[in-house]
Amino acid sequence: MKRLIIPAGILGILLGVLPLQSLERGASIGLGVVSFSDDATGETLSYQQLALRPHLRVGKFSIGLNLEIHYRFTGGDGQDFEIREEDWNPQGEINALELYLPKIDYLRYGEKGDPLYLSLGSFSDATLGNGFIMESYSNILFRPERPLFGALLDIDSRLVGLPYGGIETVVANTAAWDVIAGRLFIRPLGGMESVLLSRIQTGATLAVDRDPYYHVQKQETPQNPFADESTPDPVIIWGVDTRIPLVEAERLSLAVFGDVVNQDNRLGGMVGTGGVLQTGPLGLIYGGQLRLYEDNFVPTYFDGTYDRRRVERFRIYDGERDVKGTLGWLARLGFSSAREGLRFVTTMSGPFEDGTGTGPDLKSTLTITEGAFPGFPGLSVSGTYQAFDLAEPADIVEAENTLMGLRLNIRSGPVVISLVTDVRHDPLAQGDPWTVTSGLETSIAF
């Protein structure tokens, strides 16, 4: 396929110019079954998957490609088949940049927390400051149908020997520049020898969604109510924050923090505390917040589900849906063990009073790395469950207005078998509000 020349050429050039003595390289081949939702009919279709994923690393620089072909047999004798053209030929509202840039799965320099950190491609945990504007934002919610190529860039003044501040930036999709955010922060006491005082931060964040209908207008289903809608005014959110560490010890970390945020001239504020308490092999993750906000203010507007709930958020921001201002709360509790490879965190937030137009939200995440289960050294699991606008405790297990995701991997030597399932319920959907996608893949590393 001719279009493979583009990403393969990029990788070939890098292989030619980078010093081979420090080069770490490899690749994997993926074979599996993936389900897609047909934009024209809404029907779920199953495709065979063939993927080549080469990668290399030189020092702090790393790159990985994701070259996938999906096909399915259409003839009764098994001889006729079709290749999913949407993977390689721009269709409908998808342009060439939106299609081809995500063939680069990642392009990175450094690690999060380094004085210079650059990550291009897919990401799932972009947070600015204390997270009252953006927390755990993800640009991978439309995979595998529509991957995005985003950008994260962090520059700390420590890069030039000055410990006094820096900047953090997020671009969800460099082919569209729709969701853009940045935070400038200072450490006013960064030059002091005290660890606690030198880590005090004050920052200012600006986040913009230039096209809240971006994703829904990419869908071509006949029931799409936004197909002919004009681009609305952008969402513009800005705020200031501070964070003060109180304890940084071997078994206990504790910080207090706060934010004041403006959403279309509506104010919201938050004060909170959180940290980790080490108890034996487990670290207890804890946190709590008090939140006060005006009518139609959305705390953590850009969260981990934002791209899937973009229109719902905009209806509140634009005043189409009324949400009463009130005093709210957030509670977070979980545990983590780096040695055992376990992490589980549950976060719940909502208003203190009823009748505000919205209910509490719940998010639980589970990560189990290889080696955590005795007798199953190659097993790893990652899962997420999120429920929104809970009216009563029983709604937690009702599954309506939810997002669920599960990935289970079993490794044996160079072979990894993965089961992936995503379930989502969209209360704004026309027709069936349920969408279920799943896939089974076998990858071989070499």
PDB file of C-alpha atoms in Angstrom, residues 222-427:
ATOM      1  CA  PRO A 222     -28.314   9.740   9.363  1.00  0.00           C
ATOM      2  CA  GLN A 223     -29.527  10.368  12.929  1.00  0.00           C
ATOM      3  CA  ASN A 224     -26.720  12.822  13.709  1.00  0.00           C
ATOM      4  CA  PRO A 225     -28.563  15.956  14.927  1.00  0.00           C
ATOM      5  CA  PHE A 226     -25.402  18.095  14.721  1.00  0.00           C
ATOM      6  CA  ALA A 227     -24.475  17.396  11.083  1.00  0.00           C
ATOM      7  CA  ASP A 228     -25.789  20.751   9.854  1.00  0.00           C
ATOM      8  CA  GLU A 229     -25.074  22.795  12.983  1.00  0.00           C
ATOM      9  CA  SER A 230     -22.746  25.749  12.592  1.00  0.00           C
ATOM     10  CA  THR A 231     -19.633  25.895  14.750  1.00  0.00           C
ATOM     11  CA  PRO A 232     -20.635  27.449  18.092  1.00  0.00           C
ATOM     12  CA  ASP A 233     -18.674  30.052  19.977  1.00  0.00           C
ATOM     13  CA  PRO A 234     -15.560  28.600  21.604  1.00  0.00           C
ATOM     14  CA  VAL A 235     -15.390  27.488  25.207  1.00  0.00           C
ATOM     15  CA  ILE A 236     -12.901  29.686  27.080  1.00  0.00           C
ATOM     16  CA  ILE A 237     -11.907  28.848  30.647  1.00  0.00           C
ATOM     17  CA  TRP A 238      -9.166  30.441  32.726  1.00  0.00           C
ATOM     18  CA  GLY A 239      -8.126  30.415  36.343  1.00  0.00           C
ATOM     19  CA  VAL A 240      -5.409  30.713  38.955  1.00  0.00           C
ATOM     20  CA  ASP A 241      -4.203  28.069  41.390  1.00  0.00           C
ATOM     21  CA  THR A 242      -1.782  27.450  44.218  1.00  0.00           C
ATOM     22  CA  ARG A 243      -0.322  24.361  45.851  1.00  0.00           C
ATOM     23  CA  ILE A 244       1.497  24.192  49.200  1.00  0.00           C
ATOM     24  CA  PRO A 245       3.178  20.954  50.338  1.00  0.00           C
ATOM     25  CA  LEU A 246       2.939  20.418  54.097  1.00  0.00           C
ATOM     26  CA  VAL A 247       4.643  17.047  54.548  1.00  0.00           C
ATOM     27  CA  GLU A 248       7.173  15.236  52.353  1.00  0.00           C
ATOM     28  CA  ALA A 249       8.339  12.190  54.316  1.00  0.00           C
ATOM     29  CA  GLU A 250       9.140   8.580  53.532  1.00  0.00           C
ATOM     30  CA  ARG A 251       5.740   7.339  54.707  1.00  0.00           C
ATOM     31  CA  LEU A 252       3.548  10.406  54.318  1.00  0.00           C
ATOM     32  CA  SER A 253       2.975  13.152  51.775  1.00  0.00           C
ATOM     33  CA  LEU A 254       0.383  15.866  52.297  1.00  0.00           C
ATOM     34  CA  ALA A 255      -0.418  19.062  50.405  1.00  0.00           C
ATOM     35  CA  VAL A 256      -3.124  21.723  50.428  1.00  0.00           C
ATOM     36  CA  PHE A 257      -4.234  23.485  47.268  1.00  0.00           C
ATOM     37  CA  GLY A 258      -6.847  25.784  45.811  1.00  0.00           C
ATOM     38  CA  ASP A 259      -8.239  27.230  42.571  1.00  0.00           C
ATOM     39  CA  VAL A 260     -10.392  30.100  41.358  1.00  0.00           C
ATOM     40  CA  VAL A 261     -11.749  29.594  37.827  1.00  0.00           C
ATOM     41  CA  ASN A 262     -13.790  31.659  35.344  1.00  0.00           C
ATOM     42  CA  GLN A 263     -16.112  29.991  32.826  1.00  0.00           C
ATOM     43  CA  ASP A 264     -17.865  32.545  30.618  1.00  0.00           C
ATOM     44  CA  ASN A 265     -17.981  35.044  33.512  1.00  0.00           C
ATOM     45  CA  ARG A 266     -19.225  32.397  35.934  1.00  0.00           C
ATOM     46  CA  LEU A 267     -16.940  31.745  38.887  1.00  0.00           C
ATOM     47  CA  GLY A 268     -16.054  28.566  40.717  1.00  0.00           C
ATOM     48  CA  GLY A 269     -13.568  27.873  43.457  1.00  0.00           C
ATOM     49  CA  MET A 270     -12.051  24.921  45.242  1.00  0.00           C
ATOM     50  CA  VAL A 271      -9.898  24.204  48.286  1.00  0.00           C
ATOM     51  CA  GLY A 272      -8.569  20.735  48.919  1.00  0.00           C
ATOM     52  CA  THR A 273      -5.992  18.460  50.407  1.00  0.00           C
ATOM     53  CA  GLY A 274      -4.495  15.124  49.456  1.00  0.00           C
ATOM     54  CA  GLY A 275      -1.484  12.876  49.471  1.00  0.00           C
ATOM     55  CA  VAL A 276      -0.251   9.342  50.100  1.00  0.00           C
ATOM     56  CA  LEU A 277       0.105   7.448  53.390  1.00  0.00           C
ATOM     57  CA  GLN A 278       2.484   4.491  53.188  1.00  0.00           C
ATOM     58  CA  THR A 279       1.231   1.553  55.266  1.00  0.00           C
ATOM     59  CA  GLY A 280       3.501  -1.442  54.824  1.00  0.00           C
ATOM     60  CA  PRO A 281       3.633  -2.502  51.164  1.00  0.00           C
ATOM     61  CA  LEU A 282       0.593  -0.407  50.241  1.00  0.00           C
ATOM     62  CA  GLY A 283       0.304   3.321  49.754  1.00  0.00           C
ATOM     63  CA  LEU A 284      -3.065   4.762  50.772  1.00  0.00           C
ATOM     64  CA  ILE A 285      -4.117   7.454  48.282  1.00  0.00           C
ATOM     65  CA  TYR A 286      -6.468  10.028  49.790  1.00  0.00           C
ATOM     66  CA  GLY A 287      -7.901  13.417  48.941  1.00  0.00           C
ATOM     67  CA  GLY A 288     -10.842  15.727  49.455  1.00  0.00           C
ATOM     68  CA  GLN A 289     -12.151  19.028  48.133  1.00  0.00           C
ATOM     69  CA  LEU A 290     -14.797  21.613  48.931  1.00  0.00           C
ATOM     70  CA  ARG A 291     -16.159  23.346  45.851  1.00  0.00           C
ATOM     71  CA  LEU A 292     -18.289  26.465  45.490  1.00  0.00           C
ATOM     72  CA  TYR A 293     -19.565  27.519  42.073  1.00  0.00           C
ATOM     73  CA  GLU A 294     -22.156  29.676  40.351  1.00  0.00           C
ATOM     74  CA  ASP A 295     -24.959  28.546  38.033  1.00  0.00           C
ATOM     75  CA  ASN A 296     -23.872  26.508  34.989  1.00  0.00           C
ATOM     76  CA  PHE A 297     -20.294  26.158  36.181  1.00  0.00           C
ATOM     77  CA  VAL A 298     -18.717  22.748  35.449  1.00  0.00           C
ATOM     78  CA  PRO A 299     -15.861  21.679  37.765  1.00  0.00           C
ATOM     79  CA  THR A 300     -13.005  19.952  35.913  1.00  0.00           C
ATOM     80  CA  TYR A 301     -14.557  20.811  32.552  1.00  0.00           C
ATOM     81  CA  PHE A 302     -11.860  18.922  30.627  1.00  0.00           C
ATOM     82  CA  ASP A 303     -11.791  15.530  32.340  1.00  0.00           C
ATOM     83  CA  GLY A 304     -10.952  12.016  31.197  1.00  0.00           C
ATOM     84  CA  THR A 305     -14.311  11.558  29.426  1.00  0.00           C
ATOM     85  CA  TYR A 306     -14.496  15.006  27.851  1.00  0.00           C
ATOM     86  CA  ASP A 307     -14.327  14.011  24.185  1.00  0.00           C
ATOM     87  CA  ARG A 308     -17.232  11.590  24.675  1.00  0.00           C
ATOM     88  CA  ARG A 309     -19.307  14.089  26.698  1.00  0.00           C
ATOM     89  CA  ARG A 310     -18.297  17.229  24.863  1.00  0.00           C
ATOM     90  CA  VAL A 311     -21.788  18.250  23.739  1.00  0.00           C
ATOM     91  CA  GLU A 312     -23.281  17.590  27.181  1.00  0.00           C
ATOM     92  CA  ARG A 313     -20.683  19.862  28.768  1.00  0.00           C
ATOM     93  CA  PHE A 314     -21.281  22.561  26.166  1.00  0.00           C
ATOM     94  CA  ARG A 315     -25.048  22.514  26.773  1.00  0.00           C
ATOM     95  CA  ILE A 316     -24.344  23.506  30.385  1.00  0.00           C
ATOM     96  CA  TYR A 317     -21.664  26.044  29.456  1.00  0.00           C
ATOM     97  CA  ASP A 318     -23.948  27.629  26.820  1.00  0.00           C
ATOM     98  CA  GLY A 319     -26.964  27.727  29.134  1.00  0.00           C
ATOM     99  CA  GLU A 320     -29.085  25.269  27.145  1.00  0.00           C
ATOM    100  CA  ARG A 321     -29.185  23.026  30.211  1.00  0.00           C
ATOM    101  CA  ASP A 322     -29.617  24.687  33.594  1.00  0.00           C
ATOM    102  CA  VAL A 323     -27.461  23.596  36.511  1.00  0.00           C
ATOM    103  CA  LYS A 324     -27.839  25.440  39.796  1.00  0.00           C
ATOM    104  CA  GLY A 325     -24.787  26.848  41.526  1.00  0.00           C
ATOM    105  CA  THR A 326     -24.110  25.345  44.918  1.00  0.00           C
ATOM    106  CA  LEU A 327     -21.561  24.031  47.396  1.00  0.00           C
ATOM    107  CA  GLY A 328     -20.037  20.764  46.221  1.00  0.00           C
ATOM    108  CA  TRP A 329     -17.542  18.129  47.266  1.00  0.00           C
ATOM    109  CA  LEU A 330     -15.010  15.619  45.983  1.00  0.00           C
ATOM    110  CA  ALA A 331     -13.644  12.561  47.780  1.00  0.00           C
ATOM    111  CA  ARG A 332     -10.832  10.313  46.559  1.00  0.00           C
ATOM    112  CA  LEU A 333      -9.607   7.066  48.082  1.00  0.00           C
ATOM    113  CA  GLY A 334      -7.443   4.255  46.792  1.00  0.00           C
ATOM    114  CA  PHE A 335      -4.313   2.215  47.214  1.00  0.00           C
ATOM    115  CA  SER A 336      -1.149   1.641  45.267  1.00  0.00           C
ATOM    116  CA  SER A 337       1.754  -0.772  45.522  1.00  0.00           C
ATOM    117  CA  ALA A 338       4.654  -0.286  43.149  1.00  0.00           C
ATOM    118  CA  ARG A 339       6.257  -3.483  44.448  1.00  0.00           C
ATOM    119  CA  GLU A 340       3.141  -5.610  43.927  1.00  0.00           C
ATOM    120  CA  GLY A 341       2.031  -3.824  40.746  1.00  0.00           C
ATOM    121  CA  LEU A 342      -1.437  -2.854  41.979  1.00  0.00           C
ATOM    122  CA  ARG A 343      -3.314   0.441  41.854  1.00  0.00           C
ATOM    123  CA  PHE A 344      -6.989   1.126  42.544  1.00  0.00           C
ATOM    124  CA  VAL A 345      -8.505   4.590  42.947  1.00  0.00           C
ATOM    125  CA  THR A 346     -12.130   5.704  43.311  1.00  0.00           C
ATOM    126  CA  THR A 347     -13.175   9.336  43.008  1.00  0.00           C
ATOM    127  CA  MET A 348     -16.665  10.659  43.643  1.00  0.00           C
ATOM    128  CA  SER A 349     -17.883  14.243  43.381  1.00  0.00           C
ATOM    129  CA  GLY A 350     -21.146  16.134  43.381  1.00  0.00           C
ATOM    130  CA  PRO A 351     -23.299  18.800  45.046  1.00  0.00           C
ATOM    131  CA  PHE A 352     -24.258  18.727  48.724  1.00  0.00           C
ATOM    132  CA  GLU A 353     -27.901  19.541  47.954  1.00  0.00           C
ATOM    133  CA  ASP A 354     -30.539  17.968  45.716  1.00  0.00           C
ATOM    134  CA  GLY A 355     -32.368  19.726  42.909  1.00  0.00           C
ATOM    135  CA  THR A 356     -29.342  21.367  41.284  1.00  0.00           C
ATOM    136  CA  GLY A 357     -29.930  19.729  37.885  1.00  0.00           C
ATOM    137  CA  THR A 358     -27.026  17.330  38.196  1.00  0.00           C
ATOM    138  CA  GLY A 359     -26.068  14.440  40.449  1.00  0.00           C
ATOM    139  CA  PRO A 360     -22.827  12.942  41.744  1.00  0.00           C
ATOM    140  CA  ASP A 361     -20.273  11.402  39.383  1.00  0.00           C
ATOM    141  CA  LEU A 362     -18.193   8.302  40.104  1.00  0.00           C
ATOM    142  CA  LYS A 363     -14.896   7.159  38.588  1.00  0.00           C
ATOM    143  CA  SER A 364     -12.974   4.005  39.489  1.00  0.00           C
ATOM    144  CA  THR A 365      -9.735   2.838  37.890  1.00  0.00           C
ATOM    145  CA  LEU A 366      -7.851  -0.414  38.345  1.00  0.00           C
ATOM    146  CA  THR A 367      -4.344  -1.263  37.150  1.00  0.00           C
ATOM    147  CA  ILE A 368      -2.640  -4.621  37.675  1.00  0.00           C
ATOM    148  CA  THR A 369       0.810  -5.072  36.153  1.00  0.00           C
ATOM    149  CA  GLU A 370       2.590  -8.282  35.209  1.00  0.00           C
ATOM    150  CA  GLY A 371       3.767 -10.341  38.169  1.00  0.00           C
ATOM    151  CA  ALA A 372       1.030  -9.219  40.563  1.00  0.00           C
ATOM    152  CA  PHE A 373      -0.752 -12.599  40.522  1.00  0.00           C
ATOM    153  CA  PRO A 374       1.236 -15.589  41.844  1.00  0.00           C
ATOM    154  CA  GLY A 375       1.142 -18.354  39.270  1.00  0.00           C
ATOM    155  CA  PHE A 376       0.135 -15.950  36.477  1.00  0.00           C
ATOM    156  CA  PRO A 377       3.291 -13.910  35.844  1.00  0.00           C
ATOM    157  CA  GLY A 378       2.172 -12.713  32.402  1.00  0.00           C
ATOM    158  CA  LEU A 379      -1.268 -11.395  33.392  1.00  0.00           C
ATOM    159  CA  SER A 380      -1.984  -7.651  33.419  1.00  0.00           C
ATOM    160  CA  VAL A 381      -5.270  -5.755  33.630  1.00  0.00           C
ATOM    161  CA  SER A 382      -6.419  -2.157  33.262  1.00  0.00           C
ATOM    162  CA  GLY A 383     -10.018  -1.074  33.704  1.00  0.00           C
ATOM    163  CA  THR A 384     -12.166   2.020  34.157  1.00  0.00           C
ATOM    164  CA  TYR A 385     -15.759   2.477  35.265  1.00  0.00           C
ATOM    165  CA  GLN A 386     -17.455   5.877  35.252  1.00  0.00           C
ATOM    166  CA  ALA A 387     -21.053   6.764  36.085  1.00  0.00           C
ATOM    167  CA  PHE A 388     -22.611  10.215  35.755  1.00  0.00           C
ATOM    168  CA  ASP A 389     -25.537  12.125  37.281  1.00  0.00           C
ATOM    169  CA  LEU A 390     -26.276   9.500  39.931  1.00  0.00           C
ATOM    170  CA  ALA A 391     -29.707  10.059  41.474  1.00  0.00           C
ATOM    171  CA  GLU A 392     -29.411   7.309  44.107  1.00  0.00           C
ATOM    172  CA  PRO A 393     -26.863   4.673  45.191  1.00  0.00           C
ATOM    173  CA  ALA A 394     -28.517   1.970  43.066  1.00  0.00           C
ATOM    174  CA  ASP A 395     -27.649   3.961  39.925  1.00  0.00           C
ATOM    175  CA  ILE A 396     -23.996   2.999  40.377  1.00  0.00           C
ATOM    176  CA  VAL A 397     -24.756  -0.477  39.012  1.00  0.00           C
ATOM    177  CA  GLU A 398     -27.596   0.476  36.631  1.00  0.00           C
ATOM    178  CA  ALA A 399     -25.063   1.114  33.832  1.00  0.00           C
ATOM    179  CA  GLU A 400     -27.062   3.943  32.238  1.00  0.00           C
ATOM    180  CA  ASN A 401     -25.098   7.109  31.495  1.00  0.00           C
ATOM    181  CA  THR A 402     -21.810   5.272  31.974  1.00  0.00           C
ATOM    182  CA  LEU A 403     -18.483   4.560  30.332  1.00  0.00           C
ATOM    183  CA  MET A 404     -16.715   1.251  30.948  1.00  0.00           C
ATOM    184  CA  GLY A 405     -13.434  -0.023  29.588  1.00  0.00           C
ATOM    185  CA  LEU A 406     -11.389  -3.166  30.197  1.00  0.00           C
ATOM    186  CA  ARG A 407      -8.103  -4.437  28.771  1.00  0.00           C
ATOM    187  CA  LEU A 408      -6.792  -7.856  29.799  1.00  0.00           C
ATOM    188  CA  ASN A 409      -3.360  -9.019  28.617  1.00  0.00           C
ATOM    189  CA  ILE A 410      -1.772 -12.457  28.911  1.00  0.00           C
ATOM    190  CA  ARG A 411       1.918 -12.693  28.011  1.00  0.00           C
ATOM    191  CA  SER A 412       3.887 -15.833  27.269  1.00  0.00           C
ATOM    192  CA  GLY A 413       7.407 -15.042  26.121  1.00  0.00           C
ATOM    193  CA  PRO A 414       7.193 -12.713  23.090  1.00  0.00           C
ATOM    194  CA  VAL A 415       3.461 -13.402  22.580  1.00  0.00           C
ATOM    195  CA  VAL A 416       0.747 -11.240  24.165  1.00  0.00           C
ATOM    196  CA  ILE A 417      -2.969 -12.008  23.876  1.00  0.00           C
ATOM    197  CA  SER A 418      -5.201  -9.002  24.618  1.00  0.00           C
ATOM    198  CA  LEU A 419      -8.948  -8.731  25.164  1.00  0.00           C
ATOM    199  CA  VAL A 420     -10.326  -5.192  24.897  1.00  0.00           C
ATOM    200  CA  THR A 421     -13.915  -4.160  25.651  1.00  0.00           C
ATOM    201  CA  ASP A 422     -15.535  -0.715  25.797  1.00  0.00           C
ATOM    202  CA  VAL A 423     -19.154  -0.031  26.732  1.00  0.00           C
ATOM    203  CA  ARG A 424     -20.727   3.402  26.747  1.00  0.00           C
ATOM    204  CA  HIS A 425     -24.216   4.797  27.235  1.00  0.00           C
ATOM    205  CA  ASP A 426     -24.993   8.149  25.610  1.00  0.00           C
ATOM    206  CA  PRO A 427     -28.212   9.773  26.884  1.00  0.00           C
TER     207      PRO A 427
END
